[in-house]
mmCIF file of C-alpha atoms in Angstrom:
data_model
loop_
_atom_site.group_PDB
_atom_site.id
_atom_site.type_symbol
_atom_site.label_atom_id
_atom_site.label_comp_id
_atom_site.label_asym_id
_atom_site.label_seq_id
_atom_site.Cartn_x
_atom_site.Cartn_y
_atom_site.Cartn_z
ATOM 1 C CA MET A 1238 0.000 0.000 0.000
ATOM 2 C CA GLY A 1239 2.911 2.319 0.820
ATOM 3 C CA GLN A 1240 4.334 1.753 -2.643
ATOM 4 C CA ASN A 1241 1.067 2.831 -4.234
ATOM 5 C CA ASN A 1242 1.086 5.897 -2.006
ATOM 6 C CA TYR A 1243 4.255 7.019 -3.808
ATOM 7 C CA SER A 1244 2.313 7.907 -6.960
ATOM 8 C CA SER A 1245 -0.472 9.358 -4.792
ATOM 9 C CA LEU A 1246 2.024 11.808 -3.300
ATOM 10 C CA HIS A 1247 4.292 12.457 -6.285
ATOM 11 C CA GLY A 1248 1.856 11.990 -9.173
ATOM 12 C CA PHE A 1249 2.848 10.508 -12.518
ATOM 13 C CA ILE A 1250 5.369 11.404 -15.215
ATOM 14 C CA LEU A 1251 3.895 11.399 -18.728
ATOM 15 C CA LEU A 1252 6.767 10.509 -21.036
ATOM 16 C CA GLY A 1253 4.735 11.248 -24.184
ATOM 17 C CA PHE A 1254 7.134 12.150 -27.010
ATOM 18 C CA SER A 1255 9.908 13.400 -24.706
ATOM 19 C CA ASP A 1256 12.497 11.301 -26.565
ATOM 20 C CA HIS A 1257 11.691 13.353 -29.715
ATOM 21 C CA PRO A 1258 12.084 17.043 -28.654
ATOM 22 C CA LYS A 1259 11.752 18.416 -32.212
ATOM 23 C CA LEU A 1260 8.615 16.354 -32.772
ATOM 24 C CA GLU A 1261 7.131 17.830 -29.580
ATOM 25 C CA VAL A 1262 7.440 21.350 -31.038
ATOM 26 C CA VAL A 1263 5.677 20.302 -34.263
ATOM 27 C CA LEU A 1264 2.980 18.361 -32.406
ATOM 28 C CA SER A 1265 2.236 21.271 -30.061
ATOM 29 C CA GLY A 1266 1.462 23.448 -33.094
ATOM 30 C CA VAL A 1267 -0.616 20.733 -34.795
ATOM 31 C CA VAL A 1268 -2.602 19.973 -31.609
ATOM 32 C CA THR A 1269 -3.287 23.692 -31.010
ATOM 33 C CA ILE A 1270 -4.562 24.204 -34.580
ATOM 34 C CA PHE A 1271 -6.817 21.142 -34.518
ATOM 35 C CA TYR A 1272 -8.111 22.025 -31.045
ATOM 36 C CA LEU A 1273 -9.142 25.497 -32.247
ATOM 37 C CA ILE A 1274 -10.814 23.928 -35.312
ATOM 38 C CA THR A 1275 -12.645 21.507 -32.995
ATOM 39 C CA LEU A 1276 -13.850 24.346 -30.755
ATOM 40 C CA MET A 1277 -15.041 26.574 -33.606
ATOM 41 C CA GLY A 1278 -16.581 23.784 -35.691
ATOM 42 C CA ASN A 1279 -18.509 22.050 -32.924
ATOM 43 C CA ILE A 1280 -19.683 25.275 -31.279
ATOM 44 C CA ALA A 1281 -20.919 26.432 -34.712
ATOM 45 C CA ILE A 1282 -22.898 23.198 -35.179
ATOM 46 C CA ILE A 1283 -24.470 23.482 -31.707
ATOM 47 C CA LEU A 1284 -25.470 27.142 -32.215
ATOM 48 C CA ALA A 1285 -26.694 26.646 -35.802
ATOM 49 C CA SER A 1286 -28.862 23.649 -34.913
ATOM 50 C CA LEU A 1287 -30.290 25.421 -31.846
ATOM 51 C CA LEU A 1288 -31.083 28.725 -33.591
ATOM 52 C CA ASP A 1289 -32.585 27.233 -36.775
ATOM 53 C CA SER A 1290 -36.080 25.859 -36.052
ATOM 54 C CA HIS A 1291 -35.843 23.583 -39.126
ATOM 55 C CA LEU A 1292 -33.109 21.653 -37.339
ATOM 56 C CA HIS A 1293 -35.133 20.913 -34.202
ATOM 57 C CA THR A 1294 -35.392 17.231 -35.143
ATOM 58 C CA PRO A 1295 -34.082 14.040 -33.487
ATOM 59 C CA MET A 1296 -31.185 13.768 -35.973
ATOM 60 C CA TYR A 1297 -29.813 17.215 -35.054
ATOM 61 C CA PHE A 1298 -30.553 16.663 -31.371
ATOM 62 C CA PHE A 1299 -28.132 13.725 -31.453
ATOM 63 C CA LEU A 1300 -25.683 15.677 -33.616
ATOM 64 C CA ARG A 1301 -25.650 18.478 -31.007
ATOM 65 C CA ASN A 1302 -24.872 15.866 -28.372
ATOM 66 C CA LEU A 1303 -22.023 14.501 -30.492
ATOM 67 C CA SER A 1304 -20.594 18.010 -30.943
ATOM 68 C CA PHE A 1305 -20.877 18.715 -27.202
ATOM 69 C CA LEU A 1306 -19.225 15.359 -26.489
ATOM 70 C CA ASP A 1307 -16.337 16.154 -28.860
ATOM 71 C CA LEU A 1308 -15.819 19.502 -27.120
ATOM 72 C CA CYS A 1309 -15.658 17.802 -23.713
ATOM 73 C CA PHE A 1310 -13.500 14.939 -25.007
ATOM 74 C CA THR A 1311 -10.777 17.140 -26.487
ATOM 75 C CA THR A 1312 -10.878 19.665 -23.610
ATOM 76 C CA SER A 1313 -10.271 16.846 -21.101
ATOM 77 C CA ILE A 1314 -7.002 16.026 -22.926
ATOM 78 C CA VAL A 1315 -5.571 18.972 -24.886
ATOM 79 C CA PRO A 1316 -4.717 21.527 -22.112
ATOM 80 C CA GLN A 1317 -2.660 18.957 -20.166
ATOM 81 C CA MET A 1318 -1.116 17.672 -23.402
ATOM 82 C CA LEU A 1319 0.021 21.161 -24.440
ATOM 83 C CA VAL A 1320 1.581 21.731 -21.010
ATOM 84 C CA ASN A 1321 3.380 18.398 -21.458
ATOM 85 C CA LEU A 1322 4.581 19.262 -24.988
ATOM 86 C CA TRP A 1323 5.609 22.876 -24.258
ATOM 87 C CA GLY A 1324 7.458 22.500 -20.960
ATOM 88 C CA HIS A 1325 10.208 20.410 -19.421
ATOM 89 C CA ASP A 1326 7.939 19.388 -16.542
ATOM 90 C CA LYS A 1327 6.163 16.183 -17.620
ATOM 91 C CA THR A 1328 4.439 15.502 -14.309
ATOM 92 C CA ILE A 1329 0.721 15.314 -13.650
ATOM 93 C CA SER A 1330 -0.711 15.202 -10.130
ATOM 94 C CA TYR A 1331 -2.291 11.979 -8.897
ATOM 95 C CA VAL A 1332 -5.715 13.632 -8.627
ATOM 96 C CA GLY A 1333 -5.366 15.173 -12.099
ATOM 97 C CA CYS A 1334 -4.390 11.804 -13.579
ATOM 98 C CA VAL A 1335 -7.289 10.003 -11.883
ATOM 99 C CA ILE A 1336 -9.805 12.592 -13.104
ATOM 100 C CA GLN A 1337 -8.432 12.400 -16.650
ATOM 101 C CA LEU A 1338 -8.526 8.581 -16.570
ATOM 102 C CA TYR A 1339 -12.184 8.437 -15.500
ATOM 103 C CA VAL A 1340 -13.347 11.264 -17.794
ATOM 104 C CA TYR A 1341 -11.427 9.951 -20.833
ATOM 105 C CA MET A 1342 -12.891 6.446 -20.438
ATOM 106 C CA TRP A 1343 -16.375 7.862 -19.769
ATOM 107 C CA LEU A 1344 -16.467 10.148 -22.808
ATOM 108 C CA GLY A 1345 -14.857 7.560 -25.098
ATOM 109 C CA SER A 1346 -17.525 5.022 -24.121
ATOM 110 C CA ILE A 1347 -20.269 7.588 -24.728
ATOM 111 C CA GLU A 1348 -19.094 8.149 -28.306
ATOM 112 C CA CYS A 1349 -19.274 4.410 -29.061
ATOM 113 C CA LEU A 1350 -22.863 4.174 -27.792
ATOM 114 C CA LEU A 1351 -23.973 7.538 -29.211
ATOM 115 C CA LEU A 1352 -22.916 6.553 -32.744
ATOM 116 C CA ALA A 1353 -25.117 3.450 -32.390
ATOM 117 C CA VAL A 1354 -28.069 5.579 -31.230
ATOM 118 C CA MET A 1355 -27.563 7.884 -34.215
ATOM 119 C CA SER A 1356 -27.611 4.899 -36.588
ATOM 120 C CA TYR A 1357 -30.935 3.770 -35.053
ATOM 121 C CA ASP A 1358 -32.278 7.270 -35.664
ATOM 122 C CA ARG A 1359 -31.264 7.049 -39.353
ATOM 123 C CA PHE A 1360 -32.751 3.530 -39.568
ATOM 124 C CA THR A 1361 -36.091 4.788 -38.224
ATOM 125 C CA ALA A 1362 -36.100 7.873 -40.482
ATOM 126 C CA ILE A 1363 -35.469 5.899 -43.677
ATOM 127 C CA CYS A 1364 -37.117 2.535 -43.002
ATOM 128 C CA LYS A 1365 -40.162 3.858 -41.093
ATOM 129 C CA PRO A 1366 -40.566 7.458 -42.362
ATOM 130 C CA LEU A 1367 -44.315 7.717 -41.624
ATOM 131 C CA HIS A 1368 -43.817 6.758 -37.976
ATOM 132 C CA TYR A 1369 -40.454 8.504 -37.501
ATOM 133 C CA LEU A 1370 -41.566 11.480 -35.372
ATOM 134 C CA VAL A 1371 -43.889 9.267 -33.330
ATOM 135 C CA ILE A 1372 -41.170 6.704 -32.574
ATOM 136 C CA MET A 1373 -38.330 9.192 -32.111
ATOM 137 C CA ASN A 1374 -40.300 11.534 -29.858
ATOM 138 C CA PRO A 1375 -38.437 14.023 -27.608
ATOM 139 C CA HIS A 1376 -39.071 11.913 -24.501
ATOM 140 C CA LEU A 1377 -37.468 8.813 -26.056
ATOM 141 C CA CYS A 1378 -34.531 10.814 -27.444
ATOM 142 C CA LEU A 1379 -33.796 12.293 -24.024
ATOM 143 C CA LYS A 1380 -34.158 8.881 -22.365
ATOM 144 C CA MET A 1381 -31.703 7.339 -24.843
ATOM 145 C CA ILE A 1382 -29.128 10.076 -24.221
ATOM 146 C CA ILE A 1383 -29.431 9.692 -20.430
ATOM 147 C CA MET A 1384 -28.991 5.911 -20.767
ATOM 148 C CA VAL A 1385 -25.901 6.361 -22.979
ATOM 149 C CA TRP A 1386 -24.242 8.718 -20.467
ATOM 150 C CA ALA A 1387 -25.233 6.527 -17.479
ATOM 151 C CA ILE A 1388 -24.052 3.200 -18.969
ATOM 152 C CA SER A 1389 -20.780 4.797 -20.046
ATOM 153 C CA LEU A 1390 -20.245 6.274 -16.576
ATOM 154 C CA ALA A 1391 -20.810 2.847 -14.989
ATOM 155 C CA ASN A 1392 -18.308 1.316 -17.438
ATOM 156 C CA SER A 1393 -15.729 3.994 -16.598
ATOM 157 C CA VAL A 1394 -16.187 3.619 -12.840
ATOM 158 C CA VAL A 1395 -15.773 -0.177 -12.954
ATOM 159 C CA LEU A 1396 -12.727 -0.336 -15.251
ATOM 160 C CA CYS A 1397 -10.863 2.683 -13.886
ATOM 161 C CA THR A 1398 -11.407 1.657 -10.249
ATOM 162 C CA LEU A 1399 -10.091 -1.848 -10.967
ATOM 163 C CA THR A 1400 -7.055 -0.343 -12.710
ATOM 164 C CA LEU A 1401 -6.255 2.156 -9.947
ATOM 165 C CA ASN A 1402 -6.401 -0.605 -7.327
ATOM 166 C CA LEU A 1403 -3.535 -2.474 -9.026
ATOM 167 C CA HIS A 1404 -0.236 -2.302 -7.118
ATOM 168 C CA ARG A 1405 2.353 -0.255 -8.996
ATOM 169 C CA CYS A 1406 5.347 -0.808 -6.655
ATOM 170 C CA GLY A 1407 6.352 2.831 -6.937
ATOM 171 C CA ASN A 1408 6.220 2.912 -10.754
ATOM 172 C CA ASN A 1409 4.987 6.322 -11.894
ATOM 173 C CA LEU A 1410 6.378 6.565 -15.447
ATOM 174 C CA LEU A 1411 3.534 6.451 -17.979
ATOM 175 C CA ASP A 1412 4.741 5.922 -21.542
ATOM 176 C CA HIS A 1413 1.968 8.101 -22.972
ATOM 177 C CA PHE A 1414 0.870 11.731 -23.228
ATOM 178 C CA LEU A 1415 -2.283 11.156 -21.163
ATOM 179 C CA CYS A 1416 -3.525 8.956 -18.340
ATOM 180 C CA GLU A 1417 -5.014 6.159 -20.428
ATOM 181 C CA LEU A 1418 -6.132 2.792 -19.046
ATOM 182 C CA PRO A 1419 -3.714 0.511 -21.011
ATOM 183 C CA ALA A 1420 -0.753 2.684 -19.978
ATOM 184 C CA MET A 1421 -1.845 2.490 -16.319
ATOM 185 C CA VAL A 1422 -2.247 -1.299 -16.499
ATOM 186 C CA LYS A 1423 1.235 -1.618 -18.053
ATOM 187 C CA ILE A 1424 3.007 -0.112 -14.985
ATOM 188 C CA ALA A 1425 1.343 -2.523 -12.544
ATOM 189 C CA CYS A 1426 3.729 -4.948 -10.828
ATOM 190 C CA VAL A 1427 1.107 -7.644 -10.169
ATOM 191 C CA ASP A 1428 -0.912 -10.044 -12.311
ATOM 192 C CA THR A 1429 -3.334 -7.958 -14.408
ATOM 193 C CA THR A 1430 -5.314 -10.845 -15.957
ATOM 194 C CA ALA A 1431 -8.535 -10.045 -14.060
ATOM 195 C CA VAL A 1432 -8.450 -6.391 -15.149
ATOM 196 C CA GLU A 1433 -7.605 -7.296 -18.761
ATOM 197 C CA MET A 1434 -10.482 -9.821 -18.873
ATOM 198 C CA SER A 1435 -12.842 -7.165 -17.481
ATOM 199 C CA VAL A 1436 -11.669 -4.695 -20.137
ATOM 200 C CA PHE A 1437 -12.207 -7.335 -22.833
ATOM 201 C CA ALA A 1438 -15.710 -8.257 -21.587
ATOM 202 C CA LEU A 1439 -16.890 -4.660 -21.229
ATOM 203 C CA GLY A 1440 -15.138 -3.810 -24.504
ATOM 204 C CA ILE A 1441 -17.467 -6.248 -26.274
ATOM 205 C CA VAL A 1442 -20.485 -4.522 -24.691
ATOM 206 C CA ILE A 1443 -19.319 -0.932 -25.259
ATOM 207 C CA VAL A 1444 -17.419 -1.231 -28.573
ATOM 208 C CA LEU A 1445 -18.329 -4.342 -30.587
ATOM 209 C CA THR A 1446 -22.054 -4.552 -29.721
ATOM 210 C CA PRO A 1447 -22.789 -0.956 -30.836
ATOM 211 C CA LEU A 1448 -20.723 -1.539 -33.989
ATOM 212 C CA LEU A 1449 -22.746 -4.687 -34.772
ATOM 213 C CA LEU A 1450 -26.009 -2.750 -34.265
ATOM 214 C CA ILE A 1451 -24.726 0.014 -36.575
ATOM 215 C CA LEU A 1452 -23.885 -2.506 -39.312
ATOM 216 C CA ILE A 1453 -27.296 -4.211 -38.980
ATOM 217 C CA SER A 1454 -29.071 -0.825 -39.114
ATOM 218 C CA TYR A 1455 -27.209 0.154 -42.269
ATOM 219 C CA GLY A 1456 -27.968 -3.218 -43.833
ATOM 220 C CA TYR A 1457 -31.691 -2.428 -43.529
ATOM 221 C CA ILE A 1458 -31.083 1.182 -44.621
ATOM 222 C CA ALA A 1459 -29.281 0.016 -47.777
ATOM 223 C CA GLN A 1460 -32.232 -2.233 -48.679
ATOM 224 C CA ALA A 1461 -34.702 0.636 -48.101
ATOM 225 C CA VAL A 1462 -32.640 3.076 -50.208
ATOM 226 C CA LEU A 1463 -32.408 0.601 -53.105
ATOM 227 C CA ARG A 1464 -36.217 0.219 -53.069
ATOM 228 C CA MET A 1465 -36.759 3.999 -53.292
ATOM 229 C CA LYS A 1466 -38.177 5.158 -56.636
ATOM 230 C CA SER A 1467 -37.212 8.807 -56.131
ATOM 231 C CA ILE A 1468 -33.632 9.660 -57.115
ATOM 232 C CA ALA A 1469 -33.799 12.813 -54.970
ATOM 233 C CA GLY A 1470 -34.904 10.724 -51.973
ATOM 234 C CA GLN A 1471 -32.057 8.272 -52.541
ATOM 235 C CA ARG A 1472 -29.541 11.109 -52.799
ATOM 236 C CA LYS A 1473 -30.772 12.751 -49.589
ATOM 237 C CA ALA A 1474 -30.672 9.433 -47.698
ATOM 238 C CA ILE A 1475 -27.163 8.679 -48.952
ATOM 239 C CA ASN A 1476 -25.923 12.166 -48.001
ATOM 240 C CA THR A 1477 -27.259 12.077 -44.425
ATOM 241 C CA CYS A 1478 -26.236 8.458 -43.811
ATOM 242 C CA GLY A 1479 -22.913 8.885 -45.613
ATOM 243 C CA SER A 1480 -21.827 11.561 -43.128
ATOM 244 C CA HIS A 1481 -22.616 9.338 -40.150
ATOM 245 C CA LEU A 1482 -20.995 6.272 -41.726
ATOM 246 C CA THR A 1483 -17.804 8.239 -42.426
ATOM 247 C CA VAL A 1484 -17.552 9.246 -38.753
ATOM 248 C CA VAL A 1485 -18.258 5.633 -37.689
ATOM 249 C CA PHE A 1486 -15.530 4.200 -39.936
ATOM 250 C CA ILE A 1487 -12.929 6.762 -38.813
ATOM 251 C CA PHE A 1488 -13.689 6.353 -35.090
ATOM 252 C CA TYR A 1489 -14.194 2.579 -34.926
ATOM 253 C CA GLY A 1490 -11.537 1.863 -37.557
ATOM 254 C CA THR A 1491 -8.870 3.629 -35.496
ATOM 255 C CA ILE A 1492 -9.923 2.014 -32.205
ATOM 256 C CA ILE A 1493 -10.170 -1.522 -33.627
ATOM 257 C CA TYR A 1494 -6.867 -1.208 -35.489
ATOM 258 C CA MET A 1495 -5.176 0.049 -32.338
ATOM 259 C CA TYR A 1496 -6.549 -2.509 -29.875
ATOM 260 C CA LEU A 1497 -6.358 -5.540 -32.190
ATOM 261 C CA GLN A 1498 -2.637 -5.003 -32.877
ATOM 262 C CA PRO A 1499 -0.474 -7.847 -31.506
ATOM 263 C CA GLY A 1500 1.521 -6.645 -28.508
ATOM 264 C CA ASN A 1501 4.946 -6.473 -30.117
ATOM 265 C CA SER A 1502 4.080 -5.831 -33.765
ATOM 266 C CA ALA A 1503 3.807 -2.048 -33.554
ATOM 267 C CA SER A 1504 6.383 0.526 -32.519
ATOM 268 C CA LYS A 1505 5.960 2.027 -29.068
ATOM 269 C CA ASP A 1506 4.975 5.387 -30.608
ATOM 270 C CA GLN A 1507 2.355 3.976 -33.001
ATOM 271 C CA GLY A 1508 -0.260 3.644 -30.248
ATOM 272 C CA LYS A 1509 0.383 7.250 -29.219
ATOM 273 C CA PHE A 1510 -0.133 8.536 -32.760
ATOM 274 C CA LEU A 1511 -3.344 6.524 -33.157
ATOM 275 C CA THR A 1512 -4.647 7.850 -29.834
ATOM 276 C CA LEU A 1513 -3.690 11.349 -30.991
ATOM 277 C CA PHE A 1514 -5.677 10.764 -34.192
ATOM 278 C CA TYR A 1515 -8.975 9.657 -32.670
ATOM 279 C CA THR A 1516 -8.847 12.065 -29.722
ATOM 280 C CA ILE A 1517 -7.653 15.226 -31.504
ATOM 281 C CA ILE A 1518 -8.046 14.869 -35.284
ATOM 282 C CA THR A 1519 -11.387 13.015 -35.459
ATOM 283 C CA PRO A 1520 -13.371 15.553 -33.330
ATOM 284 C CA SER A 1521 -12.121 18.342 -35.619
ATOM 285 C CA LEU A 1522 -13.210 16.422 -38.736
ATOM 286 C CA ASN A 1523 -16.747 15.661 -37.492
ATOM 287 C CA PRO A 1524 -18.147 19.192 -38.108
ATOM 288 C CA LEU A 1525 -16.622 19.202 -41.596
ATOM 289 C CA ILE A 1526 -18.015 15.748 -42.430
ATOM 290 C CA TYR A 1527 -21.532 16.628 -41.223
ATOM 291 C CA THR A 1528 -21.693 19.956 -43.096
ATOM 292 C CA LEU A 1529 -20.084 19.139 -46.458
ATOM 293 C CA ARG A 1530 -22.904 16.855 -47.620
ATOM 294 C CA ASN A 1531 -25.757 18.342 -45.597
ATOM 295 C CA LYS A 1532 -27.627 21.196 -47.274
ATOM 296 C CA ASP A 1533 -29.776 21.974 -44.205
ATOM 297 C CA MET A 1534 -26.722 22.343 -41.970
ATOM 298 C CA LYS A 1535 -24.892 24.473 -44.552
ATOM 299 C CA ASP A 1536 -27.923 26.783 -44.809
ATOM 300 C CA ALA A 1537 -28.125 27.032 -41.006
ATOM 301 C CA LEU A 1538 -24.427 27.909 -40.751
ATOM 302 C CA LYS A 1539 -24.788 30.575 -43.471
ATOM 303 C CA LYS A 1540 -27.723 32.034 -41.528
ATOM 304 C CA LEU A 1541 -25.656 32.007 -38.317
ATOM 305 C CA ILE A 1542 -22.752 33.824 -40.030
ATOM 306 C CA ARG A 1543 -25.183 36.344 -41.555
ATOM 307 C CA VAL A 1544 -26.782 37.074 -38.157
ATOM 308 C CA ASP A 1545 -23.356 37.468 -36.536
ATOM 309 C CA TYR A 1546 -22.199 39.802 -39.338
ATOM 310 C CA GLU A 1547 -25.353 41.960 -39.141
ATOM 311 C CA SER A 1548 -25.134 42.248 -35.333
ATOM 312 C CA THR A 1549 -21.478 43.303 -35.591
ATOM 313 C CA LYS A 1550 -22.375 45.831 -38.302
ATOM 314 C CA THR A 1551 -25.178 47.272 -36.136
ATOM 315 C CA LYS A 1552 -22.812 47.749 -33.177
ATOM 316 C CA ASN A 1553 -20.327 49.596 -35.341
#
C-alpha cells in the first residue's frame, strides 16, 4: 500500500514524445490548430442547430450531443497535453491523472454508444418514415441520451477503479501523453489478468455490440434506399447516412486497429499517434463531415454567419 502511495504523493510522469524534442514542437502546433478547429466547428454546429427551427429534429438533437461530447473529449485532454509538450515538466498530479482517466474512459464510451443511437435514428427515419416522429419523440430521445451517459459512466467507474487498485510498486512513469487505461495497467507490478479480462468483456459490450447494431441498421437502410423510386430521396438518404458512416468508420476503424494489434508488432509510438488521431483529429473532422454533404446544416451555418455579421455591423 505504501508503494502505491508514492504515486499518490508524487503523481505521474507522462513521457509522451519526450524522446523526440523536435517532434514535440511540431505536435504542439498541430494539436493547437486542430483544437481550435474543434472548438469553432462544434460550437458552430451546436449554435446553428439550436437557432434554426428547421433543425429541431431528433437527428440534429443527437448531432448536437455529439458536438458537445467532442468539445468535452478534447478539452479533457488537450490543455494537459500542451503543457506536457511545451514544458520540461512532464508531471501530472495523482488527482489530475485520476480525473483524466475516469473522464477519458467515460467520454470515449459515450461516443461508441452515441454513434449506435444515431444509426438507429437514421434507420427509423429511412425505413419507417411515416412513424419517424412518433417513434423518435423528444421523450425517447432524451431517455436514450441519459442511458448512454449513465451506462458509459458505470463502465468507466468499474474499469478505472479496478485499474487504480492495481499495485504499482512505486512505478509512476507512464509511456503516454495522457492517463489512459492501457498505460496504467502496463506499470502494474502484479498479475493484471482479471483487469484485462474485465476490459475485454466490457469492450465487447461498449465497442463491438454498438458496432454490430450500426452494421445491422445500415444493412436495412441500404435495402430501403435501393427500393426507393425517387432519385432525390435516394440522394438525400445517402448524403445524411454517408456523413454518419464516415464518422463511424474513422472512429471505430482507429480504435479496432489500435486494440487488435499484436503486442509487439507495432512501434511504441504507433499507439500514441493513433490515440492522438482519434482524440484530436477526429473531433475536428466531425463538423466538416456533417456539413459538407448536408444542405440543411450548410444553410443554417450561413444564416448564423449572416446574423453574426449583421449584429457586428449594427454595433459599429
